[in-house]
PDB file of C-alpha atoms and ligand atoms in Angstrom:
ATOM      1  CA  UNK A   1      71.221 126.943  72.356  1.00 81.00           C
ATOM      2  CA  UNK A   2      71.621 126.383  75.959  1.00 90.00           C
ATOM      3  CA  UNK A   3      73.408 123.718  77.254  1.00 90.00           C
ATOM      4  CA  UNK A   4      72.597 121.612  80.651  1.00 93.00           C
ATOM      5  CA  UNK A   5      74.660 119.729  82.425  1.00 93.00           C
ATOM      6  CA  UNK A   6      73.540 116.190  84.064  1.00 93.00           C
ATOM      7  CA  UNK A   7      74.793 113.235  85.580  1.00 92.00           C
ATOM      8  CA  UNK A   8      75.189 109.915  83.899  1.00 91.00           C
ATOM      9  CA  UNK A   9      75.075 106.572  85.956  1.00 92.00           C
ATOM     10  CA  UNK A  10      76.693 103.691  83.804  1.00 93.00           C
ATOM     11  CA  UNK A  11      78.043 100.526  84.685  1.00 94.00           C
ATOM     12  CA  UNK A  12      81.820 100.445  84.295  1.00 95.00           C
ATOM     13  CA  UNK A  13      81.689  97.931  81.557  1.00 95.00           C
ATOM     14  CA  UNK A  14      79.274 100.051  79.346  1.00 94.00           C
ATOM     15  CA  UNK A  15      81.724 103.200  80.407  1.00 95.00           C
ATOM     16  CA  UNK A  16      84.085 101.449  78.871  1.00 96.00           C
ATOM     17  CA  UNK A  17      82.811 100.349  75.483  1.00 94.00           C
ATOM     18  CA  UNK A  18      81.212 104.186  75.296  1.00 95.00           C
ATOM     19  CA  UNK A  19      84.744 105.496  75.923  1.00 95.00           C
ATOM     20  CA  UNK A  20      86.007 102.909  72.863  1.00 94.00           C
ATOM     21  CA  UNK A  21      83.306 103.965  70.619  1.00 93.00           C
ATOM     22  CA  UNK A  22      84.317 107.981  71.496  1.00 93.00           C
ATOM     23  CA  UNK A  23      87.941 106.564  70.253  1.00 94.00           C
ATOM     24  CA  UNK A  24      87.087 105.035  67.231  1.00 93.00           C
ATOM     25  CA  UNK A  25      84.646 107.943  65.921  1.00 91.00           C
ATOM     26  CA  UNK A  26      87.351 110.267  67.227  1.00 93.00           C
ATOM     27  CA  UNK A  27      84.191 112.422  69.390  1.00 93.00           C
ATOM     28  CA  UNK A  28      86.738 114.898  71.692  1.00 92.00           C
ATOM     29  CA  UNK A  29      84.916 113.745  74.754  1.00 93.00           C
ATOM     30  CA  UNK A  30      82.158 111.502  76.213  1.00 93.00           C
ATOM     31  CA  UNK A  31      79.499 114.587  76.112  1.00 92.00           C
ATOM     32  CA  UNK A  32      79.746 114.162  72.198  1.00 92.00           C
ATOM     33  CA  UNK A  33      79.716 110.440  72.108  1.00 93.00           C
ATOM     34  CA  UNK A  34      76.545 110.962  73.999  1.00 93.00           C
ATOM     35  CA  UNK A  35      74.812 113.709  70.973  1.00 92.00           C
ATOM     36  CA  UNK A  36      75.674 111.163  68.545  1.00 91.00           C
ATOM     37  CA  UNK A  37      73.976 108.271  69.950  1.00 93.00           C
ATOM     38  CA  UNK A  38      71.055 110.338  70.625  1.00 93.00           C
ATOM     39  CA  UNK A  39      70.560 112.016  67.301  1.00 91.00           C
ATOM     40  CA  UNK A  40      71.501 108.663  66.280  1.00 90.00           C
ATOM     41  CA  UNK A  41      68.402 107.200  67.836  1.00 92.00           C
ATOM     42  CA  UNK A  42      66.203 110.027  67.251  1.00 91.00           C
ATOM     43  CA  UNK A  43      67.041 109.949  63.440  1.00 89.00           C
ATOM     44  CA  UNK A  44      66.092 105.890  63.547  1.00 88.00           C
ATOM     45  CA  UNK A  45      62.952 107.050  65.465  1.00 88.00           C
ATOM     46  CA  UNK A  46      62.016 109.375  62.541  1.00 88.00           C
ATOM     47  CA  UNK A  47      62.546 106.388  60.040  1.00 86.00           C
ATOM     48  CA  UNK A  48      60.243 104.330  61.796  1.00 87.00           C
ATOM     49  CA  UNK A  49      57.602 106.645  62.397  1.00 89.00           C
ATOM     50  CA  UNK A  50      57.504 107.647  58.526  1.00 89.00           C
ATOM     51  CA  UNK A  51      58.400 111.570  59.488  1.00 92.00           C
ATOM     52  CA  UNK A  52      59.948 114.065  57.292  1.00 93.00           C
ATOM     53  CA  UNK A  53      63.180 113.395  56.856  1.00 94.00           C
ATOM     54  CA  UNK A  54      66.597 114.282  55.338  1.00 95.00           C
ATOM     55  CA  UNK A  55      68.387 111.691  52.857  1.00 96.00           C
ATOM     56  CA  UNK A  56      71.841 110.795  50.772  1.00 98.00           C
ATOM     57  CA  UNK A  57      71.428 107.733  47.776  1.00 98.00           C
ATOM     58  CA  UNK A  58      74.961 106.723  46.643  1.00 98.00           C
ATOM     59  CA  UNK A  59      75.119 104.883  43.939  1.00 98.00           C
ATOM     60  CA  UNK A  60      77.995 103.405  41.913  1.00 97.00           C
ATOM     61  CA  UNK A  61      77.885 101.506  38.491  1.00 96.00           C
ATOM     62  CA  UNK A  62      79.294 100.939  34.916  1.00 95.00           C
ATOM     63  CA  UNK A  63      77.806 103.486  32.424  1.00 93.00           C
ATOM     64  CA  UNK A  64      78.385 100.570  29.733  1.00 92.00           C
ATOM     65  CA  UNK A  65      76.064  98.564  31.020  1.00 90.00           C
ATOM     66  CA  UNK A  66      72.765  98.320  28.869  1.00 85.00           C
ATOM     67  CA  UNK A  67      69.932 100.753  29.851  1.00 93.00           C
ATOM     68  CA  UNK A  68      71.626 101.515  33.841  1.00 95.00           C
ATOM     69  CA  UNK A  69      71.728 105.315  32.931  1.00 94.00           C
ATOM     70  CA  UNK A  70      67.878 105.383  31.016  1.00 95.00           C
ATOM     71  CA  UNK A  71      66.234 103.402  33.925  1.00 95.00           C
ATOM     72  CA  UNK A  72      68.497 105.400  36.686  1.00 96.00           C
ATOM     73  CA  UNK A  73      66.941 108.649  35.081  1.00 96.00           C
ATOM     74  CA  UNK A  74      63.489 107.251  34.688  1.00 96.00           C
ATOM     75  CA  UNK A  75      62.974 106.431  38.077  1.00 97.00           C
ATOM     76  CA  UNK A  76      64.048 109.734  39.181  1.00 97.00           C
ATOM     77  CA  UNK A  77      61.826 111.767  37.188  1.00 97.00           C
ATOM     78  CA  UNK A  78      59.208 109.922  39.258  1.00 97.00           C
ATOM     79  CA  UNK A  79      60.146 111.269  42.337  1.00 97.00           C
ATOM     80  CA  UNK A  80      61.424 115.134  41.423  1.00 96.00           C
ATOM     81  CA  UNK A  81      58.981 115.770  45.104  1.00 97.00           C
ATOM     82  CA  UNK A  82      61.931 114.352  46.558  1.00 97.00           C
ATOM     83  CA  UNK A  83      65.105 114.970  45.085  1.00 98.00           C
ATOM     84  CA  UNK A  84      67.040 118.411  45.819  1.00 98.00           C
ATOM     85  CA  UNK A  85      70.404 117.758  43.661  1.00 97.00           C
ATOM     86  CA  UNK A  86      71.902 115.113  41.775  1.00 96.00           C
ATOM     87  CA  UNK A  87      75.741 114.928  41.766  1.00 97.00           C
ATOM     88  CA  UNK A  88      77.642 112.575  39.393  1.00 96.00           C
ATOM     89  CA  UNK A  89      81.223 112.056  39.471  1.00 98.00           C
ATOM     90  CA  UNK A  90      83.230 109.730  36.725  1.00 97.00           C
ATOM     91  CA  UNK A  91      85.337 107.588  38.991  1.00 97.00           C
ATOM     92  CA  UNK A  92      87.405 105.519  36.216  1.00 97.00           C
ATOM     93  CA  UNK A  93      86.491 104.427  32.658  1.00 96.00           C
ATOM     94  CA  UNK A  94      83.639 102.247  33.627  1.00 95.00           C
ATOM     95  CA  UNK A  95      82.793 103.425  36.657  1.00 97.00           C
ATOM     96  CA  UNK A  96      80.588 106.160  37.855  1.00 97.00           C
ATOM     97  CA  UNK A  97      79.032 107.127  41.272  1.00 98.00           C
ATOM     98  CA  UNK A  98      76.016 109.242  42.003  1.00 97.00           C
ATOM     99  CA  UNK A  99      74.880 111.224  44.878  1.00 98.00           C
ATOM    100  CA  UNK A 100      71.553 111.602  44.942  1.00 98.00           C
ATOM    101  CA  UNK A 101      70.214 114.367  48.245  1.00 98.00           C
ATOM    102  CA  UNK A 102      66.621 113.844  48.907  1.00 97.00           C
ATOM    103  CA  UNK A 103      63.881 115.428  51.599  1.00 97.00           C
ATOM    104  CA  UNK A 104      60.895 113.805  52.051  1.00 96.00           C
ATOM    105  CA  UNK A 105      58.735 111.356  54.003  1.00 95.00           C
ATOM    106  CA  UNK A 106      61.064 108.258  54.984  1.00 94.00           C
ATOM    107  CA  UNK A 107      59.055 105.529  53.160  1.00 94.00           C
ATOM    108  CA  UNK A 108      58.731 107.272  50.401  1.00 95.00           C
ATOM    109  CA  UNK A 109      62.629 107.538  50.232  1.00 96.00           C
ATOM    110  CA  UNK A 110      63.205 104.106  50.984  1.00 95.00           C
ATOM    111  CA  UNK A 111      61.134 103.235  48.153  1.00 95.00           C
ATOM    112  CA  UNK A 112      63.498 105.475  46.011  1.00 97.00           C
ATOM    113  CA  UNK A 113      66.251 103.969  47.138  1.00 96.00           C
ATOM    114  CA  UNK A 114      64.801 100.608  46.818  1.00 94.00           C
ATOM    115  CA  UNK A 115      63.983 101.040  43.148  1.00 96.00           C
ATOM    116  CA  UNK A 116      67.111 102.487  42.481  1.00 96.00           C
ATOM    117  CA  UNK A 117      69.192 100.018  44.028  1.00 95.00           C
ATOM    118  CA  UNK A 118      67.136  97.071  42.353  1.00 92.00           C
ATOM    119  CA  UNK A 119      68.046  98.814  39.222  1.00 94.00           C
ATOM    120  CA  UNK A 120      70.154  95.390  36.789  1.00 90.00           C
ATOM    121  CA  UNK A 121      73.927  97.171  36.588  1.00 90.00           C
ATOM    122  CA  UNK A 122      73.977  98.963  39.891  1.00 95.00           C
ATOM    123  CA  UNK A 123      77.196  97.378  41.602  1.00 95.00           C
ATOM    124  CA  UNK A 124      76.667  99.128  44.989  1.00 96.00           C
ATOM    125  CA  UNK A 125      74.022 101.213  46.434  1.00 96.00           C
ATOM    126  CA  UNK A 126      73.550 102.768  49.905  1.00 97.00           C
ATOM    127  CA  UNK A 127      70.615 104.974  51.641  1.00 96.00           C
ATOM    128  CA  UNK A 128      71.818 107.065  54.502  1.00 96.00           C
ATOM    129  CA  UNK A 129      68.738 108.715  56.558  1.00 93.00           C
ATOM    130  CA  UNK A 130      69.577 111.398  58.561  1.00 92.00           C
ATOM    131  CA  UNK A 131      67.990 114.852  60.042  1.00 85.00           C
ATOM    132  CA  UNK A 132      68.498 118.157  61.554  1.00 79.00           C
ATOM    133  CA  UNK A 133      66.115 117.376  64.693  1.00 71.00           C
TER     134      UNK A 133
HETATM  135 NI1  LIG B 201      80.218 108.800  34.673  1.00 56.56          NI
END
C-alpha cells in the first residue's frame, strides 16, 4: 500500500504526551503512534455503528464450580454464527481460561460476551473488539 507523507500541527504539550504514549507502547516512532490511535478510533467507530467486526472473549474460571462448564457450552452453541475457534488452556488445578475468536456484527458479540461473562463462576472475563479496516 502506498504511503503519504503529511504534516502534523500539535501543541507542544500534546507532542509530548503522544511521544510518552509511543514510549510506553514501545511504537519505533511517532508515525506508528499515529496508526494506532487511528485504527484505534476507527475500530471504536465500527463498535458503535454495529458493523462487522473482528472479536477475542477471554475468559477465566474454576472448572469445579457447579454447572460453569454446561452453561459456558450452552450459550455458545447459541451463537456457532459467530464463533471461529475455541481455545482452552488448564492454567492450575482449578483454574482454566478460554479464548473464544468471534466475527460478527458488534452487538451481537457484545451480547455474547455479556452472557458469557454474567455466567455464576466466571472470575474474570474480557471482550476485546478489534478489525482489519
Ligand atoms: Ni481446564
Amino acid at each position: 500500500m502506498k504511503v503519504r507523507r503529511f504534516g502534523v500541527s500539535l501543541e507542544e504539550d500534546l507532542l509530548n504526551k503522544l511521544d510518552r504514549l509511543a514510549e510506553k507502547h514501545a511504537f519505533p516512532n511517532r508515525s506508528q503512534a499515529i496508526r494506532y490511535l487511528v485504527r484505534d478510533a476507527l475500530v471504536e467507530d465500527s463498535w458503535q455503528a454495529d458493523s462487522e467486526v473482528a472479536g477475542v472473549i477471554v475468559l477465566i474460571y474454576d472448572h469445579h464450580k457447579r454447572n460453569v462448564v454446561n452453561h459456558l457450552l450452552n450459550i455458545q452453541h447459541d451463537y456457532t454464527s459467530l464463533i471461529l475457534s475455541s481455545q482452552h488452556a488448564h492454567l492450575d488445578h482449578d483454574n482454566c481460561l478460554e479464548t473464544i475468536v468471534l466475527k460478527g456484527r458488534a452487538s451481537k458479540i457484545q451480547e455474547l460476551s455479556d452472557r458469557l461473562i454474567a455466567i455464576k463462576g466466571i472470575k474474570h472475563g474480557k471482550l476485546v473488539i478489534s478489525g482489519p479496516d
